[in-house]
CSV table of C-alpha atoms in Angstrom, one decimal:
chain,number,residue,atom,x,y,z
O,185,UNK,CA,8.3,38.4,-15.9
O,186,UNK,CA,9.6,34.9,-15.3
O,187,UNK,CA,11.0,34.2,-11.9
O,188,UNK,CA,14.5,32.8,-11.9
O,189,UNK,CA,14.4,29.5,-10.0
O,190,UNK,CA,17.6,30.3,-8.0
O,191,UNK,CA,15.8,33.5,-6.7
O,192,UNK,CA,12.6,31.8,-5.7
O,193,UNK,CA,11.8,31.5,-2.0
O,194,UNK,CA,10.0,28.1,-2.0
O,195,UNK,CA,8.6,28.5,1.6
O,196,UNK,CA,6.9,31.7,0.5
O,197,UNK,CA,5.2,29.7,-2.2
O,198,UNK,CA,4.0,27.2,0.5
O,199,UNK,CA,2.6,30.1,2.6
O,200,UNK,CA,0.9,31.5,-0.4
O,201,UNK,CA,-0.6,28.1,-1.2
O,202,UNK,CA,-1.8,27.7,2.4
O,203,UNK,CA,-3.5,31.0,2.3
O,204,UNK,CA,-5.6,29.7,-0.6
O,205,UNK,CA,-3.8,31.8,-3.2
O,206,UNK,CA,-3.0,30.2,-6.5
O,207,UNK,CA,0.6,30.2,-7.8
O,208,UNK,CA,1.1,32.2,-11.0
O,209,UNK,CA,2.1,30.4,-14.2
O,210,UNK,CA,5.5,31.9,-13.9
O,211,UNK,CA,5.9,30.6,-10.3
O,212,UNK,CA,4.8,27.1,-11.5
O,213,UNK,CA,7.3,27.1,-14.3
O,214,UNK,CA,10.0,28.2,-11.8
O,215,UNK,CA,9.2,25.1,-9.7
O,216,UNK,CA,9.7,22.8,-12.8
O,217,UNK,CA,12.8,24.7,-13.9
O,218,UNK,CA,14.4,24.6,-10.4
O,219,UNK,CA,18.0,23.4,-10.3
O,220,UNK,CA,18.4,19.9,-9.0
O,221,UNK,CA,20.2,21.2,-5.9
O,222,UNK,CA,17.0,23.0,-5.1
O,223,UNK,CA,14.9,19.9,-5.0
O,224,UNK,CA,15.2,19.3,-1.2
O,225,UNK,CA,14.3,22.9,-0.3
O,226,UNK,CA,11.4,22.6,-2.8
O,227,UNK,CA,10.2,19.3,-1.2
O,228,UNK,CA,10.4,20.9,2.2
O,229,UNK,CA,8.0,23.7,1.0
O,230,UNK,CA,5.7,21.1,-0.5
O,231,UNK,CA,5.8,19.1,2.8
O,232,UNK,CA,4.7,22.1,4.8
O,233,UNK,CA,1.6,22.1,2.8
O,234,UNK,CA,1.1,18.3,2.8
O,235,UNK,CA,1.6,18.2,6.5
O,236,UNK,CA,-1.0,21.0,7.1
O,237,UNK,CA,-3.7,19.0,5.4
O,238,UNK,CA,-2.6,15.3,5.9
O,239,UNK,CA,0.0,15.2,8.6
O,240,UNK,CA,2.2,12.1,8.0
O,241,UNK,CA,-0.7,9.9,6.9
O,242,UNK,CA,-0.5,8.0,3.6
O,243,UNK,CA,-3.5,6.7,1.8
O,244,UNK,CA,-3.2,3.4,0.0
O,245,UNK,CA,-5.2,2.6,-3.2
O,246,UNK,CA,-5.3,-0.7,-5.0
O,247,UNK,CA,-6.4,-1.3,-8.7
O,248,UNK,CA,-8.1,-4.3,-10.2
O,249,UNK,CA,-8.0,-4.5,-14.0
O,250,UNK,CA,-11.6,-5.5,-14.3
O,251,UNK,CA,-11.6,-5.6,-18.1
O,252,UNK,CA,-8.4,-5.8,-20.1
O,253,UNK,CA,-7.7,-4.8,-23.7
O,254,UNK,CA,-10.4,-4.8,-26.3
O,255,UNK,CA,-10.5,-1.0,-26.4
O,256,UNK,CA,-11.5,0.9,-29.5
O,257,UNK,CA,-9.9,4.1,-28.5
O,258,UNK,CA,-6.5,5.2,-29.9
O,259,UNK,CA,-4.8,6.6,-26.8
O,260,UNK,CA,-1.1,6.6,-27.7
O,261,UNK,CA,0.2,5.8,-24.2
O,262,UNK,CA,-2.0,2.8,-23.5
O,263,UNK,CA,-1.2,-0.9,-24.1
O,264,UNK,CA,-4.9,-1.7,-24.2
O,265,UNK,CA,-5.6,0.7,-27.1
O,266,UNK,CA,-6.6,-0.4,-30.6
O,267,UNK,CA,-3.3,1.1,-31.8
O,268,UNK,CA,-1.3,-1.1,-29.4
O,269,UNK,CA,0.5,-4.3,-30.4
O,270,UNK,CA,1.7,-4.9,-26.8
O,271,UNK,CA,1.4,-8.5,-25.5
O,272,UNK,CA,-1.2,-8.1,-22.7
O,273,UNK,CA,-4.0,-10.2,-21.3
O,274,UNK,CA,-7.4,-9.5,-23.0
O,275,UNK,CA,-10.7,-10.4,-21.3
O,276,UNK,CA,-14.2,-9.1,-20.8
O,277,UNK,CA,-15.5,-7.8,-17.5
O,278,UNK,CA,-14.7,-9.9,-14.5
O,279,UNK,CA,-17.5,-11.5,-12.5
O,280,UNK,CA,-18.8,-10.4,-9.1
O,281,UNK,CA,-16.9,-13.1,-7.2
O,282,UNK,CA,-13.5,-12.1,-8.7
O,283,UNK,CA,-14.1,-8.4,-8.0
O,284,UNK,CA,-15.0,-9.2,-4.4
O,285,UNK,CA,-11.9,-11.3,-4.0
O,286,UNK,CA,-9.9,-8.3,-5.3
O,287,UNK,CA,-11.5,-6.1,-2.6
O,288,UNK,CA,-10.5,-8.6,0.0
O,289,UNK,CA,-6.9,-8.5,-1.3
O,290,UNK,CA,-7.1,-4.7,-1.0
O,291,UNK,CA,-8.0,-5.0,2.6
O,292,UNK,CA,-5.1,-7.4,3.2
O,293,UNK,CA,-2.7,-4.8,1.7
O,294,UNK,CA,-4.1,-2.1,4.0
O,295,UNK,CA,-5.5,-0.2,1.1
O,296,UNK,CA,-8.4,2.1,2.0
O,297,UNK,CA,-9.6,2.6,-1.5
O,298,UNK,CA,-10.3,-0.2,-4.1
O,299,UNK,CA,-10.3,0.9,-7.7
O,300,UNK,CA,-12.4,-1.0,-10.3
O,301,UNK,CA,-11.0,-0.1,-13.7
O,302,UNK,CA,-12.3,-1.3,-17.0
O,303,UNK,CA,-10.9,-0.6,-20.5
O,304,UNK,CA,-13.1,0.8,-23.3
O,305,UNK,CA,-14.6,4.2,-24.2
O,306,UNK,CA,-17.4,3.7,-21.6
O,307,UNK,CA,-19.5,1.0,-20.0
O,308,UNK,CA,-22.4,-0.7,-21.7
O,309,UNK,CA,-25.6,-0.9,-19.6
O,310,UNK,CA,-24.8,-4.6,-19.0
O,311,UNK,CA,-21.3,-3.9,-17.8
O,312,UNK,CA,-22.7,-1.1,-15.5
O,313,UNK,CA,-25.1,-3.6,-14.0
O,314,UNK,CA,-22.2,-6.1,-13.4
O,315,UNK,CA,-20.2,-3.4,-11.6
O,316,UNK,CA,-23.1,-2.2,-9.6
O,317,UNK,CA,-23.9,-5.8,-8.5
O,318,UNK,CA,-20.3,-6.2,-7.3
O,319,UNK,CA,-20.1,-2.8,-5.6
O,320,UNK,CA,-23.3,-3.6,-3.5
O,321,UNK,CA,-21.7,-6.9,-2.4
O,322,UNK,CA,-18.4,-5.2,-1.5
O,323,UNK,CA,-20.1,-2.4,0.4
O,324,UNK,CA,-22.2,-4.9,2.4
O,325,UNK,CA,-19.1,-6.8,3.6
O,326,UNK,CA,-16.0,-4.6,3.6
O,327,UNK,CA,-15.2,-1.1,5.0
O,328,UNK,CA,-13.6,0.1,1.7
O,329,UNK,CA,-13.9,3.2,-0.3
O,330,UNK,CA,-14.7,2.2,-3.8
O,331,UNK,CA,-13.5,4.1,-6.9
O,332,UNK,CA,-14.8,3.2,-10.4
O,333,UNK,CA,-12.9,4.1,-13.6
O,334,UNK,CA,-15.1,2.9,-16.5
O,335,UNK,CA,-14.5,5.6,-19.1
O,336,UNK,CA,-16.8,8.2,-20.5
O,337,UNK,CA,-20.2,8.0,-18.8
O,338,UNK,CA,-23.6,8.3,-20.6
O,339,UNK,CA,-26.5,10.2,-19.1
O,340,UNK,CA,-27.8,8.5,-15.9
O,341,UNK,CA,-24.8,6.2,-15.5
O,342,UNK,CA,-23.1,8.3,-12.9
O,343,UNK,CA,-26.2,8.6,-10.8
O,344,UNK,CA,-26.6,4.8,-10.9
O,345,UNK,CA,-23.1,4.2,-9.7
O,346,UNK,CA,-23.5,6.7,-6.9
O,347,UNK,CA,-26.7,5.1,-5.8
O,348,UNK,CA,-25.0,1.7,-5.7
O,349,UNK,CA,-22.4,3.0,-3.3
O,350,UNK,CA,-19.4,4.0,-5.5
O,351,UNK,CA,-17.6,6.8,-3.5
O,352,UNK,CA,-15.3,8.1,-6.2
O,353,UNK,CA,-15.1,8.2,-10.0
O,354,UNK,CA,-11.8,8.5,-11.8
O,355,UNK,CA,-11.4,9.9,-15.3
O,356,UNK,CA,-8.0,11.4,-16.0
O,357,UNK,CA,-7.5,14.5,-18.1
O,358,UNK,CA,-4.1,12.9,-18.9
O,359,UNK,CA,-2.5,15.9,-20.6
O,360,UNK,CA,-3.2,19.6,-21.4
O,361,UNK,CA,-6.0,20.7,-23.7
O,362,UNK,CA,-3.4,21.9,-26.3
O,363,UNK,CA,-1.5,18.6,-26.2
O,364,UNK,CA,-4.5,16.4,-26.2
O,365,UNK,CA,-4.9,15.9,-30.0
O,366,UNK,CA,-1.4,14.6,-30.3
O,367,UNK,CA,-2.3,11.8,-27.7
O,368,UNK,CA,-5.9,10.8,-28.6
O,369,UNK,CA,-8.2,11.5,-31.5
O,370,UNK,CA,-11.2,9.2,-30.9
O,371,UNK,CA,-12.6,11.3,-28.1
O,372,UNK,CA,-12.0,14.9,-26.9
O,373,UNK,CA,-10.5,16.6,-23.9
O,374,UNK,CA,-13.9,18.2,-23.3
O,375,UNK,CA,-15.6,14.8,-23.1
O,376,UNK,CA,-13.2,13.9,-20.2
O,377,UNK,CA,-14.0,17.2,-18.4
O,378,UNK,CA,-17.7,16.5,-18.8
O,379,UNK,CA,-17.4,13.0,-17.3
O,380,UNK,CA,-15.5,14.4,-14.2
O,381,UNK,CA,-18.3,17.0,-13.8
O,382,UNK,CA,-21.0,14.3,-14.1
O,383,UNK,CA,-19.3,12.4,-11.3
O,384,UNK,CA,-19.4,15.4,-9.1
O,385,UNK,CA,-23.0,16.3,-9.8
O,386,UNK,CA,-24.1,12.7,-9.1
O,387,UNK,CA,-22.6,12.9,-5.6
O,388,UNK,CA,-19.5,10.9,-6.3
O,389,UNK,CA,-16.1,12.3,-5.4
O,390,UNK,CA,-14.3,13.4,-8.6
O,391,UNK,CA,-10.9,12.0,-9.3
O,392,UNK,CA,-8.8,13.1,-12.2
O,393,UNK,CA,-5.1,13.2,-12.9
O,394,UNK,CA,-2.3,13.4,-15.5
O,395,UNK,CA,0.4,11.4,-17.3
O,396,UNK,CA,3.8,13.1,-17.4
O,397,UNK,CA,6.2,12.4,-20.2
O,398,UNK,CA,4.0,12.6,-23.3
O,399,UNK,CA,5.7,15.5,-25.1
O,400,UNK,CA,4.1,18.2,-23.0
O,401,UNK,CA,5.8,21.5,-22.3
O,402,UNK,CA,6.5,23.1,-18.9
O,403,UNK,CA,3.6,25.4,-19.5
O,404,UNK,CA,1.4,22.4,-20.4
O,405,UNK,CA,2.2,20.8,-17.0
O,406,UNK,CA,1.4,23.9,-15.1
O,407,UNK,CA,-1.8,24.2,-17.1
O,408,UNK,CA,-2.8,20.7,-16.1
O,409,UNK,CA,-2.4,21.6,-12.5
O,410,UNK,CA,-4.5,24.7,-13.0
O,411,UNK,CA,-7.2,22.8,-14.8
O,412,UNK,CA,-7.5,20.3,-12.0
O,413,UNK,CA,-7.6,23.1,-9.4
O,414,UNK,CA,-10.4,24.7,-11.4
O,415,UNK,CA,-12.3,21.4,-11.7
O,416,UNK,CA,-11.9,21.0,-7.9
O,417,UNK,CA,-11.1,17.3,-8.1
O,418,UNK,CA,-10.7,15.7,-4.7
O,419,UNK,CA,-8.0,13.2,-5.8
O,420,UNK,CA,-5.2,13.7,-8.4
O,421,UNK,CA,-3.2,10.7,-9.5
O,422,UNK,CA,0.1,11.8,-11.1
O,423,UNK,CA,1.3,9.1,-13.5
O,424,UNK,CA,4.7,9.0,-15.2
O,425,UNK,CA,4.7,7.5,-18.7
O,426,UNK,CA,5.8,3.9,-18.8
O,427,UNK,CA,6.6,3.6,-22.5
O,428,UNK,CA,5.4,0.1,-23.1
O,429,UNK,CA,6.7,-1.7,-26.1
O,430,UNK,CA,4.1,-2.0,-28.8
O,431,UNK,CA,2.4,1.3,-28.0
O,432,UNK,CA,2.8,4.4,-30.2
O,433,UNK,CA,4.9,6.0,-27.4
O,434,UNK,CA,7.3,3.1,-27.2
O,435,UNK,CA,10.8,4.5,-26.9
O,436,UNK,CA,9.7,7.8,-25.3
O,437,UNK,CA,12.3,9.2,-22.8
O,438,UNK,CA,11.8,8.3,-19.1
O,439,UNK,CA,10.9,11.1,-16.8
O,440,UNK,CA,13.9,11.5,-14.6
O,441,UNK,CA,13.6,11.1,-10.8
O,442,UNK,CA,14.4,14.7,-10.0
O,443,UNK,CA,11.9,16.0,-12.6
O,444,UNK,CA,9.2,13.7,-11.2
O,445,UNK,CA,9.8,15.2,-7.7
O,446,UNK,CA,9.5,18.7,-9.0
O,447,UNK,CA,6.2,17.8,-10.7
O,448,UNK,CA,4.8,16.3,-7.5
O,449,UNK,CA,5.8,19.4,-5.6
O,450,UNK,CA,4.1,21.6,-8.2
O,451,UNK,CA,0.8,19.7,-7.9
O,452,UNK,CA,0.9,20.0,-4.1
O,453,UNK,CA,1.5,23.7,-4.2
O,454,UNK,CA,-1.2,24.4,-6.8
O,455,UNK,CA,-3.7,21.9,-5.4
O,456,UNK,CA,-2.8,22.1,-1.7
O,457,UNK,CA,-5.7,20.3,0.0
O,458,UNK,CA,-6.2,17.5,-2.6
O,459,UNK,CA,-5.1,13.9,-2.4
O,460,UNK,CA,-2.0,13.8,-4.6
O,461,UNK,CA,-1.3,10.2,-5.5
O,462,UNK,CA,2.0,8.9,-7.0
O,463,UNK,CA,0.5,6.6,-9.6
O,464,UNK,CA,1.6,4.6,-12.6
O,465,UNK,CA,5.3,4.7,-13.5
O,466,UNK,CA,6.6,5.7,-10.0
O,467,UNK,CA,8.9,2.7,-9.8
O,468,UNK,CA,10.2,3.5,-13.3
O,469,UNK,CA,10.7,7.3,-12.9
O,470,UNK,CA,11.4,7.7,-9.2
O,471,UNK,CA,13.5,4.5,-8.7
O,472,UNK,CA,15.4,4.8,-5.4
O,473,UNK,CA,14.0,8.2,-4.7
O,474,UNK,CA,10.4,6.9,-4.2
O,475,UNK,CA,10.4,7.8,-0.5
O,476,UNK,CA,11.0,11.5,-1.2
O,477,UNK,CA,7.8,11.6,-3.3
O,478,UNK,CA,5.8,11.2,-0.1
O,479,UNK,CA,7.0,14.6,1.2
O,480,UNK,CA,4.7,16.1,-1.5
O,481,UNK,CA,2.2,13.3,-2.2
O,482,UNK,CA,0.0,11.7,0.4
O,483,UNK,CA,-1.2,8.7,-1.5
O,484,UNK,CA,0.2,5.8,-3.6
O,485,UNK,CA,-1.1,2.8,-5.4
O,486,UNK,CA,-0.1,-0.6,-4.0
O,487,UNK,CA,0.2,-3.7,-6.0
O,488,UNK,CA,0.1,-3.9,-9.8
O,489,UNK,CA,-1.3,-1.4,-12.2
O,490,UNK,CA,-3.4,-2.2,-15.3
O,491,UNK,CA,-0.9,-4.2,-17.5
O,492,UNK,CA,2.3,-3.4,-15.7
O,493,UNK,CA,3.8,-4.6,-12.4
O,494,UNK,CA,4.1,-2.5,-9.3
O,495,UNK,CA,6.4,-2.6,-6.4
O,496,UNK,CA,6.1,-5.5,-3.9
O,497,UNK,CA,3.7,-4.5,-1.1
O,498,UNK,CA,6.2,-5.3,1.7
O,499,UNK,CA,8.5,-2.7,0.2
O,500,UNK,CA,5.8,-0.1,0.1
O,501,UNK,CA,4.8,-0.8,3.7
O,502,UNK,CA,8.5,-0.7,4.7
O,503,UNK,CA,9.1,2.6,2.9
O,504,UNK,CA,6.2,4.3,4.7
O,505,UNK,CA,7.4,2.9,8.1
O,506,UNK,CA,11.0,4.0,7.4
O,507,UNK,CA,9.8,7.6,6.7
O,508,UNK,CA,8.1,7.6,10.1
O,509,UNK,CA,4.8,8.0,8.2
O,510,UNK,CA,1.5,6.2,9.0
O,511,UNK,CA,-0.9,4.3,6.7
O,512,UNK,CA,-4.4,5.6,6.9
O,513,UNK,CA,-6.2,2.4,7.5
O,514,UNK,CA,-9.8,3.5,7.0
O,515,UNK,CA,-10.3,5.8,4.0
O,516,UNK,CA,-14.0,6.0,4.8
O,517,UNK,CA,-13.2,8.4,7.6
O,518,UNK,CA,-12.7,11.0,5.0
O,519,UNK,CA,-10.0,13.6,4.1
O,520,UNK,CA,-7.1,14.8,6.0
O,521,UNK,CA,-7.1,16.7,9.3
O,522,UNK,CA,-5.7,20.2,9.4
O,523,UNK,CA,-2.2,20.4,10.9
O,524,UNK,CA,-0.7,23.7,11.8
O,525,UNK,CA,2.4,25.1,9.9
O,526,UNK,CA,4.1,25.8,13.3
O,527,UNK,CA,5.9,28.9,12.1
O,528,UNK,CA,8.3,27.3,9.6
């Protein structure tokens, strides 16, 4: 039986989450179906869970687009895809010096995690060597957590990245298993799951997330959260589709601010201890409500994304300060502390 959103006790869902019990599909759908006047109580419940694991700390991540365009995959959301006619920079993998300079910029922005992202189905052995060379240099000089996002990994590649000092590997599921064929046909959902599992078995921290706004149903969104809970990913970037002109999804409806907040609350309640990151599209979907997102999420990207601009770094720092939250300066110190619920 479906739970009517107006009858749902959101704090009871927070308590259930903190006990390690998973929400039911009906409870998850109730979160997404909540009336807009329930968003603040819902965010309060999500915040109780967020505070328990992370207090008021915010993790900052910065992306460098290490290889742009030139991708043979047909992902409908992506401006770098072979199906896209978007006007974007196109270049092969950046050299070691440029990747190191990006890491130094991440430090200047107080980001604890530096994300090296390259377009393509997966890295060639030569590209892998280039990334490994850069990672070793960065690790020798800067106290940064390094995340790599290079596509689908072949046998042995995850182990080599881990050995070089890559802490985290990102490979997003993007959407639900059922919705996946409508988004991409040149690789499968299962291939993405396999790469996340390879990252884990190699010793790297698995990172995988979603893109909201690609025609998925409410049940699809809840299913995405369940899938990531089952995969036990340490970090979950929640993206909101930026419908870039020239991509097959050009003209898709924007995810509204209130819906985006409900989605973030859902992911916090279903994946309580995980790093929930407000990722691409936050400026487009959340607009002036961006600060509220941090009552559910505990991480954001700072600076630009892959082919789209992000919010000015001074605005991000100011937002965190105005909330009374604190930037986690050294991500190498690990995950969140446990903070008590204090009876609320």
